[in-house]
Tab-separated table of C-alpha atoms in Angstrom:
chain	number	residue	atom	x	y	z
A	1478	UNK	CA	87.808	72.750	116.188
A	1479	UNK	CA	90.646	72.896	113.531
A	1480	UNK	CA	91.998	76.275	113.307
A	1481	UNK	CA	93.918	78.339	110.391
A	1482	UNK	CA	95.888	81.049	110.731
A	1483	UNK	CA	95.994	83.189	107.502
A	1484	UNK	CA	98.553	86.243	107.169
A	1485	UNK	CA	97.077	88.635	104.392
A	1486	UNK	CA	99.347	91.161	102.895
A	1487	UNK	CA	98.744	93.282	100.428
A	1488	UNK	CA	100.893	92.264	97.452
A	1489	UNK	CA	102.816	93.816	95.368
A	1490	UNK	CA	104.123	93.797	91.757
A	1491	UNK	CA	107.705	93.014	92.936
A	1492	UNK	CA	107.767	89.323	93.027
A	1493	UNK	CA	110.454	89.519	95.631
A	1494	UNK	CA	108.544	91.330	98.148
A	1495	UNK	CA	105.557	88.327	98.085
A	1496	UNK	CA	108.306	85.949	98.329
A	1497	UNK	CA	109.472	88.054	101.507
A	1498	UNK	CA	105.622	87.299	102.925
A	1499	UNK	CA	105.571	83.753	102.189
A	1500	UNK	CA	108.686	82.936	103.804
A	1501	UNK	CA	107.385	85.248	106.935
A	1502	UNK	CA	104.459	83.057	107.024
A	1503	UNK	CA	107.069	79.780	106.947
A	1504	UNK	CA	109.036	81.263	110.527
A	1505	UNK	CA	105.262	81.851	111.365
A	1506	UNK	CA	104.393	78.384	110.881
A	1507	UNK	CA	107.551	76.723	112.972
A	1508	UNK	CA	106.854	78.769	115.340
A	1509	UNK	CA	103.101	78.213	115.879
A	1510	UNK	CA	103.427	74.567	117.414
A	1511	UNK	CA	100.029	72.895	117.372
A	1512	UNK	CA	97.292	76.211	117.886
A	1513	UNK	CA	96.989	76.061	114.050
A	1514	UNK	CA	96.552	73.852	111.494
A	1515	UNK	CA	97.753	75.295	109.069
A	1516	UNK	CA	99.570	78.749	108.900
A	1517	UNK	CA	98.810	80.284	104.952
A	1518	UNK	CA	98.924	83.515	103.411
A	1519	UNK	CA	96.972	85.380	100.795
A	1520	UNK	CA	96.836	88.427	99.137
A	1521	UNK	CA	94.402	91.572	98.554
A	1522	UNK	CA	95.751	92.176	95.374
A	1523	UNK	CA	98.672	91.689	92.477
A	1524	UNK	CA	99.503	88.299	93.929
A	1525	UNK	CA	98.776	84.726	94.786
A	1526	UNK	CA	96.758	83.318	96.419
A	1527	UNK	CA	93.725	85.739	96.882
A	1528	UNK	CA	92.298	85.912	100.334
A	1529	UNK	CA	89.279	84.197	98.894
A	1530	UNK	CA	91.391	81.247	97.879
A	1531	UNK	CA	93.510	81.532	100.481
A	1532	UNK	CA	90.419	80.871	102.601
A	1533	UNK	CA	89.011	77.939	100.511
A	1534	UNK	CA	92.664	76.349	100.287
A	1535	UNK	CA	92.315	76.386	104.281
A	1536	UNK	CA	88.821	75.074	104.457
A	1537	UNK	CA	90.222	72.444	101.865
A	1538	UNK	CA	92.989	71.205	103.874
A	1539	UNK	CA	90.140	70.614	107.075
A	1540	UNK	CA	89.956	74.158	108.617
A	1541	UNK	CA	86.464	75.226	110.093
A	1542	UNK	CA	87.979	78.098	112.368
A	1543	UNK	CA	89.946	80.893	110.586
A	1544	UNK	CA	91.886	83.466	111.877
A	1545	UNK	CA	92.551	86.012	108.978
A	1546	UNK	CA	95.378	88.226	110.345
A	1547	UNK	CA	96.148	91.590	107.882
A	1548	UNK	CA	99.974	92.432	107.325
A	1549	UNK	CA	99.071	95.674	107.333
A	1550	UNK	CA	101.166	98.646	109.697
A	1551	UNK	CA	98.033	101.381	109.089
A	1552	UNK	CA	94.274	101.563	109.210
A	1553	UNK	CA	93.718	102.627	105.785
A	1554	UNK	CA	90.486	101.311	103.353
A	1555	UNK	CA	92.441	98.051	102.973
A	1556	UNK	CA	92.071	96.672	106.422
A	1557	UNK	CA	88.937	99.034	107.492
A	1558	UNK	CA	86.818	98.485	104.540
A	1559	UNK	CA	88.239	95.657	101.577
A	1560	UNK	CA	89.271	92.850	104.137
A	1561	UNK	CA	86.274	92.856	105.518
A	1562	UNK	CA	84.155	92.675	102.806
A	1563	UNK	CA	85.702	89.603	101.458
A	1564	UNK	CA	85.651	88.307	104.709
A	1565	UNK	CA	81.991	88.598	104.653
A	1566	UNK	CA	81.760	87.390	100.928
A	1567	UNK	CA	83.402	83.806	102.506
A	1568	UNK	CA	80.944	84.259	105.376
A	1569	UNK	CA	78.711	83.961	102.449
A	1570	UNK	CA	79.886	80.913	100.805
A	1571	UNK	CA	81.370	79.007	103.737
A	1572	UNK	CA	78.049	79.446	106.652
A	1573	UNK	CA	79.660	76.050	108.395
A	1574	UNK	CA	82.906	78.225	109.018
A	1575	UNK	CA	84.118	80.244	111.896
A	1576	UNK	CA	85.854	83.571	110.186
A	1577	UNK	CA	87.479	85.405	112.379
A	1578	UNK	CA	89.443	89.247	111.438
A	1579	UNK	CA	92.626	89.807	114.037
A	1580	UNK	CA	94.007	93.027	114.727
A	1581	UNK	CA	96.185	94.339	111.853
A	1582	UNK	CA	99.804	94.112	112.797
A	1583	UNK	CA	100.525	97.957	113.264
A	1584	UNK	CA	97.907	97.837	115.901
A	1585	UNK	CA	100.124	95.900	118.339
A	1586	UNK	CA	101.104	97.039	121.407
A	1587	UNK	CA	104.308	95.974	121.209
A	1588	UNK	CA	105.328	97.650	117.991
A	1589	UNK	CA	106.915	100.849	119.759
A	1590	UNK	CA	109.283	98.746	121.516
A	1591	UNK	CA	110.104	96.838	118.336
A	1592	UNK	CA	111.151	99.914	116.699
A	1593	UNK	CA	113.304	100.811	119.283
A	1594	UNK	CA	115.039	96.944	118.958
A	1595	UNK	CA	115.489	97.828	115.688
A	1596	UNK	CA	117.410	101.048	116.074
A	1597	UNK	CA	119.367	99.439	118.822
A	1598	UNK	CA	120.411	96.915	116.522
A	1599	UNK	CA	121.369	98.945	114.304
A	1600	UNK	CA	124.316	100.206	117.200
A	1601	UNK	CA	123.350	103.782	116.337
B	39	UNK	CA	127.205	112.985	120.138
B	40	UNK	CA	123.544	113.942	119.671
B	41	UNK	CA	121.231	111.795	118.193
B	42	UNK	CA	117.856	111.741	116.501
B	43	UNK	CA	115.434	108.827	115.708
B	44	UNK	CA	113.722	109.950	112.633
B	45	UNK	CA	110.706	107.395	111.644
B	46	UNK	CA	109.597	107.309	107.953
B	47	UNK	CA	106.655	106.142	107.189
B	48	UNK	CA	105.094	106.246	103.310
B	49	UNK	CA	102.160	108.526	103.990
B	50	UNK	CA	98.655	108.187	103.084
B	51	UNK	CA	95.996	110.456	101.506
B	52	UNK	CA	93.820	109.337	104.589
B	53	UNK	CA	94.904	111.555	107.450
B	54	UNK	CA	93.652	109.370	109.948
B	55	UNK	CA	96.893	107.138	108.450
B	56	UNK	CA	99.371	109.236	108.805
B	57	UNK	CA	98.197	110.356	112.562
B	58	UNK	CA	98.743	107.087	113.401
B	59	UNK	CA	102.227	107.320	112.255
B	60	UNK	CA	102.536	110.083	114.987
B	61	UNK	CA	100.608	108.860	117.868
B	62	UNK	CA	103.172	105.779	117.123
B	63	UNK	CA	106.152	107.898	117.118
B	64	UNK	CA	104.857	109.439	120.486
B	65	UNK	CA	104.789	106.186	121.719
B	66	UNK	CA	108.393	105.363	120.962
B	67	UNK	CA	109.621	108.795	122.043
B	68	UNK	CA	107.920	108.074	126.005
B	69	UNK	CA	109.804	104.618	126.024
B	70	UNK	CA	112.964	105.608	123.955
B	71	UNK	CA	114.346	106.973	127.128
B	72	UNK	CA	117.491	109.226	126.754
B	73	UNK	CA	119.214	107.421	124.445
B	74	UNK	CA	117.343	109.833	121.545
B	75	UNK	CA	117.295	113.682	121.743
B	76	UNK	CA	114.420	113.336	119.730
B	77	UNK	CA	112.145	110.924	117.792
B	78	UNK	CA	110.323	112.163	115.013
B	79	UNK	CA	108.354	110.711	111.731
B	80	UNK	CA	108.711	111.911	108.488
B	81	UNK	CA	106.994	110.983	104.977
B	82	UNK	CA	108.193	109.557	101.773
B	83	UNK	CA	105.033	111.017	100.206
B	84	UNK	CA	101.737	112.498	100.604
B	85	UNK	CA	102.358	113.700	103.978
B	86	UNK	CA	104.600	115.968	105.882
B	87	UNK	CA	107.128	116.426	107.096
B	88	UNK	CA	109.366	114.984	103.930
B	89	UNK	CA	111.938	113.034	105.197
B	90	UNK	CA	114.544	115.956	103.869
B	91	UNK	CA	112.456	118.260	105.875
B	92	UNK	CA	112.207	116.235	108.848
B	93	UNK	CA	116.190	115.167	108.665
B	94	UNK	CA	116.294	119.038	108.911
B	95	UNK	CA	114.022	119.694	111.625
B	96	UNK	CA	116.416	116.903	113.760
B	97	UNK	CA	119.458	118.771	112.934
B	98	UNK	CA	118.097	122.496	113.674
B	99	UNK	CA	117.335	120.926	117.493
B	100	UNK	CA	120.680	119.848	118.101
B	101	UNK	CA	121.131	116.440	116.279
B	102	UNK	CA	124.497	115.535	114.932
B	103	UNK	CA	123.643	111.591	114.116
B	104	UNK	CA	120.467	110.773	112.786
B	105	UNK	CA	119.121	107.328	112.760
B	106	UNK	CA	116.621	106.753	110.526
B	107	UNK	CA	114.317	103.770	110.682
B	108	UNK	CA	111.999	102.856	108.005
B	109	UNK	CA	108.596	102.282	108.641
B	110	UNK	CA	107.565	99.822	106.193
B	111	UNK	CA	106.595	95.976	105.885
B	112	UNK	CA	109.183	95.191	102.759
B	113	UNK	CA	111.693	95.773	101.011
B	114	UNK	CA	110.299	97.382	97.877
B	115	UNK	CA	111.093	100.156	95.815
B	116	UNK	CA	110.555	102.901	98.554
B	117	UNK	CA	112.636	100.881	101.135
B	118	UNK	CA	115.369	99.839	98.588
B	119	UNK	CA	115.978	102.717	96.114
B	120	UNK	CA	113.874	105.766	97.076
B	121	UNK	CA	114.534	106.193	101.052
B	122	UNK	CA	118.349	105.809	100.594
B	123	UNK	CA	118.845	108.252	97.349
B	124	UNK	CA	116.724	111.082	99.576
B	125	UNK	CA	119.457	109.998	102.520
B	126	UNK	CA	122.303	110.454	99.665
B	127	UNK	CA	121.177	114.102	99.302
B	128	UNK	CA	120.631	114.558	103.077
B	129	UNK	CA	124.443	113.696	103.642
B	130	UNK	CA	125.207	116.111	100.808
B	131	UNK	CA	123.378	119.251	102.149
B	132	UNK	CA	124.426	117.992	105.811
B	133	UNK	CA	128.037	116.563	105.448
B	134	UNK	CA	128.980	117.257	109.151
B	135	UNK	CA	126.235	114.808	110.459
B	136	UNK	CA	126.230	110.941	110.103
B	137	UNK	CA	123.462	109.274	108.923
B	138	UNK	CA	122.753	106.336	109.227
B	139	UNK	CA	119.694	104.179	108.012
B	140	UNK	CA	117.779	101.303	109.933
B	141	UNK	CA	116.529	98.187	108.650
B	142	UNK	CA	113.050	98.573	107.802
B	143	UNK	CA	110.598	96.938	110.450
B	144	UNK	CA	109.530	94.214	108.780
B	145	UNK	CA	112.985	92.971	108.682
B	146	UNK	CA	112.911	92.550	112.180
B	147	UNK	CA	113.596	88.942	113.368
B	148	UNK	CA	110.501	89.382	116.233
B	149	UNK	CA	108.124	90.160	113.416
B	150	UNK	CA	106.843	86.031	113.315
B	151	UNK	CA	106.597	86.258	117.211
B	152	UNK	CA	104.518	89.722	116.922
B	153	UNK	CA	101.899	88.316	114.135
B	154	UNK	CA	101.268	84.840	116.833
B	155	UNK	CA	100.786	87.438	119.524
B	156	UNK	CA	98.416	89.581	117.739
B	157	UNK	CA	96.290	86.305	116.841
B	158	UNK	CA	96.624	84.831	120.281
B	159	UNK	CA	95.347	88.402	121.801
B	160	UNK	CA	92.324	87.625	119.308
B	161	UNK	CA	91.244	84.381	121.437
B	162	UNK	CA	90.931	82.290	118.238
């Protein structure tokens, strides 16, 4: 089994804040060690890749287990209802394909505690 | 001094989103300890409180320092321009309290850690 992981953001219109997510999914990728592949990103919308090609760039480069993780802190119609239906669109195309949906991130357990590294940080 | 951890969050037309945003800030304010008086969420939009309203609701329970810690994946418009021109007023209307404002969580150097978690917890 050759696993991908793929961090999908939403994108934005500010070219800086992609930028921000593909260099996120860089410190992802040193830090991954041998689980994955390949660590990519993609995005729902306003930037490049899509998760579509994002998905097919994986498959490309050997993948036939993908772990699509959203970069997303709520449960709103982008993670409950548009991920997933592209997911199941590459389903679709790709039958040979293990695709697998994560957790988005605000779902974590650990976020709580994050916030409150955060505001310690900040020496408030 | 007597300070306030006041989470902002953008707000969503789906309530179920911005619930979240205060189950999560319950969560913080059970592990935050006494280090906060209080930890409460605000909105940039769509939601309330507003972040004026809830930097007031800190300071009519006691708060002299306010952190506040936004709640937000990157550093777009809303983390760059609009969150600190609403804190510009706040200091304005408030001049005898400091405060201060947070990096926004997805600045956070555990974020890379917290996305391999998530997709280990997901057994791929």
């Amino acid at each position: 089994m050759t696993q991908a992981l793929l961090i999908v953001a939403h994108g934005s219109r500010r070219e800086a804040s992609n930028q921000e997510v593909r260099q996120l999914t860089e410190r992802v990728r040193v830090r991954a060690g041998p689980l994955y592949s390949e660590v990519a990103c993609a995005f729902l919308e306003l930037a490049e890749p899509s998760i579509l090609e994002g998905i097919h760039n994986c498959i490309a480069n050997g993948a036939d287990h993908l772990l699509v993780l959203p970069y997303f802190l709520s449960a709103g119609r982008h993670v409950s209802q548009d991920i997933p239906k592209i997911l199941a669109r590459a389903r679709e195309i790709y039958p040979g394909v293990v695709i697998d949906l994560a957790p988005y991130l605000g779902a974590a357990d650990a976020i709580p505690e994050l916030l409150l590294t955060v505001a310690e940080q900040q020496g408030c």
